[in-house]
PDB file of N, CA, C and O in Angstrom:
ATOM      1  N   MET A   1      10.877 -32.060  12.520  1.00  0.00           N
ATOM      2  CA  MET A   1      10.943 -33.100  13.522  1.00  0.00           C
ATOM      3  C   MET A   1       9.788 -34.061  13.282  1.00  0.00           C
ATOM      4  O   MET A   1       8.669 -33.639  13.019  1.00  0.00           O
ATOM      5  N   PRO A   2      10.016 -35.377  13.371  1.00  0.00           N
ATOM      6  CA  PRO A   2       8.953 -36.318  13.092  1.00  0.00           C
ATOM      7  C   PRO A   2       7.834 -36.216  14.119  1.00  0.00           C
ATOM      8  O   PRO A   2       8.048 -35.882  15.272  1.00  0.00           O
ATOM      9  N   ASN A   3       6.621 -36.525  13.690  1.00  0.00           N
ATOM     10  CA  ASN A   3       5.469 -36.489  14.579  1.00  0.00           C
ATOM     11  C   ASN A   3       5.496 -37.728  15.467  1.00  0.00           C
ATOM     12  O   ASN A   3       5.390 -38.851  14.980  1.00  0.00           O
ATOM     13  N   THR A   4       5.650 -37.528  16.770  1.00  0.00           N
ATOM     14  CA  THR A   4       5.733 -38.647  17.702  1.00  0.00           C
ATOM     15  C   THR A   4       4.533 -38.667  18.643  1.00  0.00           C
ATOM     16  O   THR A   4       4.588 -39.275  19.693  1.00  0.00           O
ATOM     17  N   LEU A   5       3.438 -37.987  18.266  1.00  0.00           N
ATOM     18  CA  LEU A   5       2.298 -37.866  19.168  1.00  0.00           C
ATOM     19  C   LEU A   5       1.704 -39.230  19.481  1.00  0.00           C
ATOM     20  O   LEU A   5       1.463 -40.042  18.608  1.00  0.00           O
ATOM     21  N   LYS A   6       1.486 -39.451  20.740  1.00  0.00           N
ATOM     22  CA  LYS A   6       0.820 -40.659  21.215  1.00  0.00           C
ATOM     23  C   LYS A   6      -0.320 -40.210  22.103  1.00  0.00           C
ATOM     24  O   LYS A   6      -0.193 -39.244  22.846  1.00  0.00           O
ATOM     25  N   ALA A   7      -1.427 -40.915  22.037  1.00  0.00           N
ATOM     26  CA  ALA A   7      -2.617 -40.545  22.804  1.00  0.00           C
ATOM     27  C   ALA A   7      -2.299 -40.488  24.287  1.00  0.00           C
ATOM     28  O   ALA A   7      -1.601 -41.339  24.825  1.00  0.00           O
ATOM     29  N   GLY A   8      -2.799 -39.434  24.949  1.00  0.00           N
ATOM     30  CA  GLY A   8      -2.675 -39.335  26.393  1.00  0.00           C
ATOM     31  C   GLY A   8      -1.424 -38.627  26.884  1.00  0.00           C
ATOM     32  O   GLY A   8      -1.302 -38.404  28.074  1.00  0.00           O
ATOM     33  N   LEU A   9      -0.493 -38.291  26.002  1.00  0.00           N
ATOM     34  CA  LEU A   9       0.726 -37.605  26.436  1.00  0.00           C
ATOM     35  C   LEU A   9       0.582 -36.112  26.195  1.00  0.00           C
ATOM     36  O   LEU A   9      -0.005 -35.679  25.209  1.00  0.00           O
ATOM     37  N   THR A  10       1.142 -35.326  27.106  1.00  0.00           N
ATOM     38  CA  THR A  10       1.113 -33.870  26.963  1.00  0.00           C
ATOM     39  C   THR A  10       2.227 -33.415  26.025  1.00  0.00           C
ATOM     40  O   THR A  10       3.147 -34.177  25.714  1.00  0.00           O
ATOM     41  N   ASP A  11       2.155 -32.153  25.606  1.00  0.00           N
ATOM     42  CA  ASP A  11       3.194 -31.594  24.731  1.00  0.00           C
ATOM     43  C   ASP A  11       4.576 -31.717  25.363  1.00  0.00           C
ATOM     44  O   ASP A  11       5.536 -32.097  24.701  1.00  0.00           O
ATOM     45  N   VAL A  12       4.673 -31.385  26.646  1.00  0.00           N
ATOM     46  CA  VAL A  12       5.984 -31.424  27.304  1.00  0.00           C
ATOM     47  C   VAL A  12       6.509 -32.863  27.372  1.00  0.00           C
ATOM     48  O   VAL A  12       7.716 -33.088  27.256  1.00  0.00           O
ATOM     49  N   GLN A  13       5.636 -33.831  27.506  1.00  0.00           N
ATOM     50  CA  GLN A  13       6.085 -35.225  27.501  1.00  0.00           C
ATOM     51  C   GLN A  13       6.625 -35.621  26.128  1.00  0.00           C
ATOM     52  O   GLN A  13       7.622 -36.326  26.028  1.00  0.00           O
ATOM     53  N   HIS A  14       5.958 -35.141  25.075  1.00  0.00           N
ATOM     54  CA  HIS A  14       6.433 -35.420  23.716  1.00  0.00           C
ATOM     55  C   HIS A  14       7.805 -34.780  23.483  1.00  0.00           C
ATOM     56  O   HIS A  14       8.691 -35.409  22.907  1.00  0.00           O
ATOM     57  N   VAL A  15       7.966 -33.555  23.939  1.00  0.00           N
ATOM     58  CA  VAL A  15       9.248 -32.861  23.762  1.00  0.00           C
ATOM     59  C   VAL A  15      10.352 -33.593  24.518  1.00  0.00           C
ATOM     60  O   VAL A  15      11.456 -33.778  23.996  1.00  0.00           O
ATOM     61  N   ALA A  16      10.072 -34.029  25.734  1.00  0.00           N
ATOM     62  CA  ALA A  16      11.063 -34.773  26.517  1.00  0.00           C
ATOM     63  C   ALA A  16      11.429 -36.080  25.810  1.00  0.00           C
ATOM     64  O   ALA A  16      12.607 -36.458  25.769  1.00  0.00           O
ATOM     65  N   MET A  17      10.431 -36.760  25.243  1.00  0.00           N
ATOM     66  CA  MET A  17      10.703 -38.003  24.496  1.00  0.00           C
ATOM     67  C   MET A  17      11.589 -37.723  23.281  1.00  0.00           C
ATOM     68  O   MET A  17      12.531 -38.473  23.006  1.00  0.00           O
ATOM     69  N   ASP A  18      11.281 -36.638  22.556  1.00  0.00           N
ATOM     70  CA  ASP A  18      12.089 -36.283  21.390  1.00  0.00           C
ATOM     71  C   ASP A  18      13.522 -35.963  21.792  1.00  0.00           C
ATOM     72  O   ASP A  18      14.477 -36.369  21.116  1.00  0.00           O
ATOM     73  N   LEU A  19      13.688 -35.240  22.908  1.00  0.00           N
ATOM     74  CA  LEU A  19      15.039 -34.911  23.379  1.00  0.00           C
ATOM     75  C   LEU A  19      15.780 -36.180  23.785  1.00  0.00           C
ATOM     76  O   LEU A  19      16.963 -36.347  23.459  1.00  0.00           O
ATOM     77  N   ARG A  20      15.111 -37.078  24.490  1.00  0.00           N
ATOM     78  CA  ARG A  20      15.761 -38.348  24.866  1.00  0.00           C
ATOM     79  C   ARG A  20      16.220 -39.110  23.628  1.00  0.00           C
ATOM     80  O   ARG A  20      17.322 -39.662  23.597  1.00  0.00           O
ATOM     81  N   ARG A  21      15.363 -39.155  22.598  1.00  0.00           N
ATOM     82  CA  ARG A  21      15.723 -39.872  21.371  1.00  0.00           C
ATOM     83  C   ARG A  21      16.942 -39.230  20.708  1.00  0.00           C
ATOM     84  O   ARG A  21      17.875 -39.915  20.284  1.00  0.00           O
ATOM     85  N   LEU A  22      16.954 -37.889  20.632  1.00  0.00           N
ATOM     86  CA  LEU A  22      18.093 -37.185  20.045  1.00  0.00           C
ATOM     87  C   LEU A  22      19.367 -37.469  20.840  1.00  0.00           C
ATOM     88  O   LEU A  22      20.416 -37.801  20.271  1.00  0.00           O
ATOM     89  N   LEU A  23      19.275 -37.345  22.156  1.00  0.00           N
ATOM     90  CA  LEU A  23      20.454 -37.586  22.995  1.00  0.00           C
ATOM     91  C   LEU A  23      20.919 -39.036  22.889  1.00  0.00           C
ATOM     92  O   LEU A  23      22.125 -39.312  22.876  1.00  0.00           O
ATOM     93  N   ARG A  24      19.982 -39.981  22.800  1.00  0.00           N
ATOM     94  CA  ARG A  24      20.349 -41.390  22.644  1.00  0.00           C
ATOM     95  C   ARG A  24      21.102 -41.580  21.324  1.00  0.00           C
ATOM     96  O   ARG A  24      22.114 -42.277  21.279  1.00  0.00           O
ATOM     97  N   ASP A  25      20.596 -40.949  20.259  1.00  0.00           N
ATOM     98  CA  ASP A  25      21.262 -41.051  18.952  1.00  0.00           C
ATOM     99  C   ASP A  25      22.670 -40.469  18.977  1.00  0.00           C
ATOM    100  O   ASP A  25      23.520 -40.870  18.183  1.00  0.00           O
ATOM    101  N   LEU A  26      22.910 -39.531  19.891  1.00  0.00           N
ATOM    102  CA  LEU A  26      24.238 -38.932  20.021  1.00  0.00           C
ATOM    103  C   LEU A  26      25.137 -39.716  20.976  1.00  0.00           C
ATOM    104  O   LEU A  26      26.244 -39.289  21.272  1.00  0.00           O
ATOM    105  N   GLY A  27      24.637 -40.839  21.480  1.00  0.00           N
ATOM    106  CA  GLY A  27      25.464 -41.705  22.320  1.00  0.00           C
ATOM    107  C   GLY A  27      25.430 -41.397  23.803  1.00  0.00           C
ATOM    108  O   GLY A  27      26.314 -41.824  24.539  1.00  0.00           O
ATOM    109  N   THR A  28      24.407 -40.677  24.261  1.00  0.00           N
ATOM    110  CA  THR A  28      24.301 -40.338  25.680  1.00  0.00           C
ATOM    111  C   THR A  28      23.990 -41.588  26.495  1.00  0.00           C
ATOM    112  O   THR A  28      23.196 -42.435  26.087  1.00  0.00           O
ATOM    113  N   ASP A  29      24.602 -41.682  27.656  1.00  0.00           N
ATOM    114  CA  ASP A  29      24.424 -42.807  28.565  1.00  0.00           C
ATOM    115  C   ASP A  29      22.968 -42.922  29.019  1.00  0.00           C
ATOM    116  O   ASP A  29      22.303 -41.924  29.262  1.00  0.00           O
ATOM    117  N   GLU A  30      22.476 -44.139  29.165  1.00  0.00           N
ATOM    118  CA  GLU A  30      21.087 -44.383  29.578  1.00  0.00           C
ATOM    119  C   GLU A  30      20.772 -43.779  30.948  1.00  0.00           C
ATOM    120  O   GLU A  30      19.642 -43.353  31.188  1.00  0.00           O
ATOM    121  N   GLN A  31      21.745 -43.730  31.852  1.00  0.00           N
ATOM    122  CA  GLN A  31      21.501 -43.123  33.167  1.00  0.00           C
ATOM    123  C   GLN A  31      21.171 -41.648  33.030  1.00  0.00           C
ATOM    124  O   GLN A  31      20.341 -41.120  33.762  1.00  0.00           O
ATOM    125  N   VAL A  32      21.823 -40.964  32.103  1.00  0.00           N
ATOM    126  CA  VAL A  32      21.535 -39.555  31.855  1.00  0.00           C
ATOM    127  C   VAL A  32      20.160 -39.426  31.214  1.00  0.00           C
ATOM    128  O   VAL A  32      19.354 -38.572  31.599  1.00  0.00           O
ATOM    129  N   LEU A  33      19.853 -40.283  30.250  1.00  0.00           N
ATOM    130  CA  LEU A  33      18.565 -40.217  29.552  1.00  0.00           C
ATOM    131  C   LEU A  33      17.389 -40.391  30.512  1.00  0.00           C
ATOM    132  O   LEU A  33      16.361 -39.742  30.346  1.00  0.00           O
ATOM    133  N   ARG A  34      17.544 -41.253  31.496  1.00  0.00           N
ATOM    134  CA  ARG A  34      16.455 -41.476  32.469  1.00  0.00           C
ATOM    135  C   ARG A  34      16.182 -40.238  33.306  1.00  0.00           C
ATOM    136  O   ARG A  34      15.110 -40.100  33.886  1.00  0.00           O
ATOM    137  N   ARG A  35      17.137 -39.316  33.359  1.00  0.00           N
ATOM    138  CA  ARG A  35      16.974 -38.104  34.178  1.00  0.00           C
ATOM    139  C   ARG A  35      16.430 -36.919  33.388  1.00  0.00           C
ATOM    140  O   ARG A  35      16.232 -35.847  33.947  1.00  0.00           O
ATOM    141  N   VAL A  36      16.164 -37.104  32.086  1.00  0.00           N
ATOM    142  CA  VAL A  36      15.500 -36.066  31.293  1.00  0.00           C
ATOM    143  C   VAL A  36      14.016 -36.168  31.621  1.00  0.00           C
ATOM    144  O   VAL A  36      13.373 -37.175  31.339  1.00  0.00           O
ATOM    145  N   MET A  37      13.476 -35.133  32.271  1.00  0.00           N
ATOM    146  CA  MET A  37      12.118 -35.211  32.813  1.00  0.00           C
ATOM    147  C   MET A  37      11.238 -34.046  32.350  1.00  0.00           C
ATOM    148  O   MET A  37      11.666 -32.898  32.422  1.00  0.00           O
ATOM    149  N   PRO A  38      10.008 -34.354  31.925  1.00  0.00           N
ATOM    150  CA  PRO A  38       9.055 -33.274  31.655  1.00  0.00           C
ATOM    151  C   PRO A  38       8.510 -32.750  32.974  1.00  0.00           C
ATOM    152  O   PRO A  38       8.224 -33.518  33.894  1.00  0.00           O
ATOM    153  N   LEU A  39       8.394 -31.430  33.092  1.00  0.00           N
ATOM    154  CA  LEU A  39       7.894 -30.819  34.324  1.00  0.00           C
ATOM    155  C   LEU A  39       6.848 -29.760  33.984  1.00  0.00           C
ATOM    156  O   LEU A  39       6.949 -29.073  32.968  1.00  0.00           O
ATOM    157  N   THR A  40       5.855 -29.620  34.850  1.00  0.00           N
ATOM    158  CA  THR A  40       4.876 -28.543  34.744  1.00  0.00           C
ATOM    159  C   THR A  40       4.783 -27.899  36.111  1.00  0.00           C
ATOM    160  O   THR A  40       4.568 -28.589  37.111  1.00  0.00           O
ATOM    161  N   ASP A  41       4.957 -26.565  36.176  1.00  0.00           N
ATOM    162  CA  ASP A  41       4.882 -25.897  37.478  1.00  0.00           C
ATOM    163  C   ASP A  41       3.424 -25.589  37.831  1.00  0.00           C
ATOM    164  O   ASP A  41       2.504 -25.887  37.067  1.00  0.00           O
ATOM    165  N   LEU A  42       3.222 -25.012  39.000  1.00  0.00           N
ATOM    166  CA  LEU A  42       1.862 -24.750  39.496  1.00  0.00           C
ATOM    167  C   LEU A  42       1.095 -23.769  38.617  1.00  0.00           C
ATOM    168  O   LEU A  42      -0.131 -23.775  38.598  1.00  0.00           O
ATOM    169  N   ASP A  43       1.807 -22.927  37.877  1.00  0.00           N
ATOM    170  CA  ASP A  43       1.161 -21.970  36.978  1.00  0.00           C
ATOM    171  C   ASP A  43       0.879 -22.567  35.601  1.00  0.00           C
ATOM    172  O   ASP A  43       0.336 -21.896  34.737  1.00  0.00           O
ATOM    173  N   GLY A  44       1.288 -23.817  35.389  1.00  0.00           N
ATOM    174  CA  GLY A  44       1.048 -24.481  34.114  1.00  0.00           C
ATOM    175  C   GLY A  44       2.173 -24.334  33.099  1.00  0.00           C
ATOM    176  O   GLY A  44       2.061 -24.829  31.985  1.00  0.00           O
ATOM    177  N   ALA A  45       3.252 -23.637  33.466  1.00  0.00           N
ATOM    178  CA  ALA A  45       4.394 -23.511  32.553  1.00  0.00           C
ATOM    179  C   ALA A  45       5.097 -24.860  32.439  1.00  0.00           C
ATOM    180  O   ALA A  45       5.265 -25.570  33.429  1.00  0.00           O
ATOM    181  N   GLU A  46       5.476 -25.206  31.214  1.00  0.00           N
ATOM    182  CA  GLU A  46       6.099 -26.511  30.976  1.00  0.00           C
ATOM    183  C   GLU A  46       7.601 -26.349  30.749  1.00  0.00           C
ATOM    184  O   GLU A  46       8.047 -25.403  30.098  1.00  0.00           O
ATOM    185  N   PHE A  47       8.354 -27.312  31.267  1.00  0.00           N
ATOM    186  CA  PHE A  47       9.811 -27.322  31.171  1.00  0.00           C
ATOM    187  C   PHE A  47      10.279 -28.744  30.926  1.00  0.00           C
ATOM    188  O   PHE A  47       9.579 -29.697  31.258  1.00  0.00           O
ATOM    189  N   VAL A  48      11.474 -28.889  30.367  1.00  0.00           N
ATOM    190  CA  VAL A  48      12.127 -30.191  30.290  1.00  0.00           C
ATOM    191  C   VAL A  48      13.411 -30.068  31.089  1.00  0.00           C
ATOM    192  O   VAL A  48      14.290 -29.272  30.752  1.00  0.00           O
ATOM    193  N   HIS A  49      13.495 -30.829  32.181  1.00  0.00           N
ATOM    194  CA  HIS A  49      14.694 -30.827  33.020  1.00  0.00           C
ATOM    195  C   HIS A  49      15.727 -31.734  32.367  1.00  0.00           C
ATOM    196  O   HIS A  49      15.420 -32.853  31.965  1.00  0.00           O
ATOM    197  N   THR A  50      16.950 -31.228  32.256  1.00  0.00           N
ATOM    198  CA  THR A  50      18.042 -32.051  31.755  1.00  0.00           C
ATOM    199  C   THR A  50      19.168 -32.055  32.782  1.00  0.00           C
ATOM    200  O   THR A  50      19.509 -31.012  33.333  1.00  0.00           O
ATOM    201  N   PRO A  51      19.727 -33.219  33.037  1.00  0.00           N
ATOM    202  CA  PRO A  51      20.891 -33.273  33.918  1.00  0.00           C
ATOM    203  C   PRO A  51      22.100 -32.723  33.163  1.00  0.00           C
ATOM    204  O   PRO A  51      22.018 -32.481  31.953  1.00  0.00           O
ATOM    205  N   PRO A  52      23.208 -32.527  33.868  1.00  0.00           N
ATOM    206  CA  PRO A  52      24.420 -32.106  33.159  1.00  0.00           C
ATOM    207  C   PRO A  52      24.742 -33.108  32.043  1.00  0.00           C
ATOM    208  O   PRO A  52      24.646 -34.320  32.241  1.00  0.00           O
ATOM    209  N   LEU A  53      25.062 -32.592  30.881  1.00  0.00           N
ATOM    210  CA  LEU A  53      25.352 -33.449  29.730  1.00  0.00           C
ATOM    211  C   LEU A  53      26.853 -33.513  29.491  1.00  0.00           C
ATOM    212  O   LEU A  53      27.559 -32.520  29.688  1.00  0.00           O
ATOM    213  N   PRO A  54      27.342 -34.670  29.032  1.00  0.00           N
ATOM    214  CA  PRO A  54      28.759 -34.776  28.704  1.00  0.00           C
ATOM    215  C   PRO A  54      29.141 -33.752  27.640  1.00  0.00           C
ATOM    216  O   PRO A  54      28.366 -33.448  26.731  1.00  0.00           O
ATOM    217  N   VAL A  55      30.333 -33.204  27.740  1.00  0.00           N
ATOM    218  CA  VAL A  55      30.778 -32.148  26.835  1.00  0.00           C
ATOM    219  C   VAL A  55      30.731 -32.611  25.381  1.00  0.00           C
ATOM    220  O   VAL A  55      30.391 -31.834  24.487  1.00  0.00           O
ATOM    221  N   GLU A  56      31.013 -33.871  25.125  1.00  0.00           N
ATOM    222  CA  GLU A  56      30.985 -34.379  23.750  1.00  0.00           C
ATOM    223  C   GLU A  56      29.579 -34.287  23.164  1.00  0.00           C
ATOM    224  O   GLU A  56      29.401 -33.973  21.988  1.00  0.00           O
ATOM    225  N   VAL A  57      28.568 -34.554  23.973  1.00  0.00           N
ATOM    226  CA  VAL A  57      27.184 -34.476  23.510  1.00  0.00           C
ATOM    227  C   VAL A  57      26.819 -33.025  23.210  1.00  0.00           C
ATOM    228  O   VAL A  57      26.217 -32.714  22.185  1.00  0.00           O
ATOM    229  N   VAL A  58      27.210 -32.107  24.098  1.00  0.00           N
ATOM    230  CA  VAL A  58      26.906 -30.690  23.885  1.00  0.00           C
ATOM    231  C   VAL A  58      27.621 -30.176  22.632  1.00  0.00           C
ATOM    232  O   VAL A  58      27.037 -29.437  21.831  1.00  0.00           O
ATOM    233  N   GLN A  59      28.862 -30.584  22.434  1.00  0.00           N
ATOM    234  CA  GLN A  59      29.587 -30.170  21.235  1.00  0.00           C
ATOM    235  C   GLN A  59      28.851 -30.631  19.976  1.00  0.00           C
ATOM    236  O   GLN A  59      28.727 -29.888  19.007  1.00  0.00           O
ATOM    237  N   HIS A  60      28.350 -31.855  20.004  1.00  0.00           N
ATOM    238  CA  HIS A  60      27.615 -32.371  18.844  1.00  0.00           C
ATOM    239  C   HIS A  60      26.311 -31.597  18.648  1.00  0.00           C
ATOM    240  O   HIS A  60      25.950 -31.268  17.513  1.00  0.00           O
ATOM    241  N   LEU A  61      25.609 -31.294  19.731  1.00  0.00           N
ATOM    242  CA  LEU A  61      24.370 -30.509  19.627  1.00  0.00           C
ATOM    243  C   LEU A  61      24.641 -29.142  19.013  1.00  0.00           C
ATOM    244  O   LEU A  61      23.894 -28.670  18.150  1.00  0.00           O
ATOM    245  N   VAL A  62      25.729 -28.507  19.429  1.00  0.00           N
ATOM    246  CA  VAL A  62      26.078 -27.186  18.903  1.00  0.00           C
ATOM    247  C   VAL A  62      26.370 -27.274  17.407  1.00  0.00           C
ATOM    248  O   VAL A  62      25.977 -26.393  16.635  1.00  0.00           O
ATOM    249  N   ARG A  63      27.022 -28.349  16.981  1.00  0.00           N
ATOM    250  CA  ARG A  63      27.313 -28.512  15.552  1.00  0.00           C
ATOM    251  C   ARG A  63      26.031 -28.684  14.736  1.00  0.00           C
ATOM    252  O   ARG A  63      26.006 -28.410  13.541  1.00  0.00           O
ATOM    253  N   LEU A  64      24.949 -29.135  15.358  1.00  0.00           N
ATOM    254  CA  LEU A  64      23.670 -29.309  14.657  1.00  0.00           C
ATOM    255  C   LEU A  64      22.951 -27.983  14.421  1.00  0.00           C
ATOM    256  O   LEU A  64      22.072 -27.901  13.567  1.00  0.00           O
ATOM    257  N   LEU A  65      23.324 -26.953  15.177  1.00  0.00           N
ATOM    258  CA  LEU A  65      22.675 -25.651  15.031  1.00  0.00           C
ATOM    259  C   LEU A  65      23.081 -25.002  13.713  1.00  0.00           C
ATOM    260  O   LEU A  65      24.215 -25.162  13.260  1.00  0.00           O
ATOM    261  N   PRO A  66      22.167 -24.247  13.109  1.00  0.00           N
ATOM    262  CA  PRO A  66      22.560 -23.526  11.892  1.00  0.00           C
ATOM    263  C   PRO A  66      23.600 -22.460  12.225  1.00  0.00           C
ATOM    264  O   PRO A  66      23.643 -21.936  13.337  1.00  0.00           O
ATOM    265  N   ALA A  67      24.425 -22.162  11.251  1.00  0.00           N
ATOM    266  CA  ALA A  67      25.460 -21.142  11.450  1.00  0.00           C
ATOM    267  C   ALA A  67      24.796 -19.787  11.682  1.00  0.00           C
ATOM    268  O   ALA A  67      23.779 -19.481  11.064  1.00  0.00           O
ATOM    269  N   PRO A  68      25.353 -18.978  12.578  1.00  0.00           N
ATOM    270  CA  PRO A  68      24.782 -17.647  12.796  1.00  0.00           C
ATOM    271  C   PRO A  68      24.966 -16.798  11.540  1.00  0.00           C
ATOM    272  O   PRO A  68      25.895 -17.028  10.762  1.00  0.00           O
ATOM    273  N   PRO A  69      24.078 -15.843  11.338  1.00  0.00           N
ATOM    274  CA  PRO A  69      24.237 -14.988  10.147  1.00  0.00           C
ATOM    275  C   PRO A  69      25.532 -14.189  10.235  1.00  0.00           C
ATOM    276  O   PRO A  69      25.994 -13.854  11.322  1.00  0.00           O
ATOM    277  N   ALA A  70      26.083 -13.913   9.078  1.00  0.00           N
ATOM    278  CA  ALA A  70      27.314 -13.117   9.033  1.00  0.00           C
ATOM    279  C   ALA A  70      27.007 -11.715   9.543  1.00  0.00           C
ATOM    280  O   ALA A  70      25.932 -11.175   9.295  1.00  0.00           O
ATOM    281  N   PRO A  71      27.951 -11.116  10.281  1.00  0.00           N
ATOM    282  CA  PRO A  71      27.717  -9.752  10.780  1.00  0.00           C
ATOM    283  C   PRO A  71      27.561  -8.785   9.618  1.00  0.00           C
ATOM    284  O   PRO A  71      28.221  -8.916   8.584  1.00  0.00           O
ATOM    285  N   ARG A  72      26.664  -7.832   9.800  1.00  0.00           N
ATOM    286  CA  ARG A  72      26.449  -6.833   8.755  1.00  0.00           C
ATOM    287  C   ARG A  72      27.525  -5.763   8.863  1.00  0.00           C
ATOM    288  O   ARG A  72      27.922  -5.364   9.947  1.00  0.00           O
ATOM    289  N   ARG A  73      27.982  -5.333   7.718  1.00  0.00           N
ATOM    290  CA  ARG A  73      28.968  -4.241   7.690  1.00  0.00           C
ATOM    291  C   ARG A  73      28.238  -2.920   7.773  1.00  0.00           C
ATOM    292  O   ARG A  73      27.244  -2.714   7.093  1.00  0.00           O
ATOM    293  N   VAL A  74      28.734  -2.063   8.598  1.00  0.00           N
ATOM    294  CA  VAL A  74      28.141  -0.738   8.738  1.00  0.00           C
ATOM    295  C   VAL A  74      29.128   0.285   8.181  1.00  0.00           C
ATOM    296  O   VAL A  74      30.287   0.332   8.594  1.00  0.00           O
ATOM    297  N   ASP A  75      28.652   1.076   7.243  1.00  0.00           N
ATOM    298  CA  ASP A  75      29.485   2.103   6.640  1.00  0.00           C
ATOM    299  C   ASP A  75      29.424   3.345   7.525  1.00  0.00           C
ATOM    300  O   ASP A  75      28.384   3.957   7.674  1.00  0.00           O
ATOM    301  N   LEU A  76      30.531   3.698   8.156  1.00  0.00           N
ATOM    302  CA  LEU A  76      30.575   4.814   9.097  1.00  0.00           C
ATOM    303  C   LEU A  76      31.040   6.106   8.445  1.00  0.00           C
ATOM    304  O   LEU A  76      31.390   7.055   9.134  1.00  0.00           O
ATOM    305  N   ARG A  77      31.040   6.161   7.144  1.00  0.00           N
ATOM    306  CA  ARG A  77      31.483   7.386   6.469  1.00  0.00           C
ATOM    307  C   ARG A  77      30.493   8.483   6.612  1.00  0.00           C
ATOM    308  O   ARG A  77      29.385   8.497   6.740  1.00  0.00           O
TER     309      ARG A  77
END
């Protein structure tokens, strides 16, 4: 993933920006992109909130994932 670090932004903000860019490249509506939000809870855990995504976008994201490894054969003899 390209380095998008900008001074003053937290890691979770960078991740949210990267996700917005990816979703924009996949044709996601700007209204949805504006709702992708970086969040930090009171314990300091970081999250990226995403609104419901159109099924076409999710299908494209799934196609970007590497194929799962082939199941191993177990010899039961």
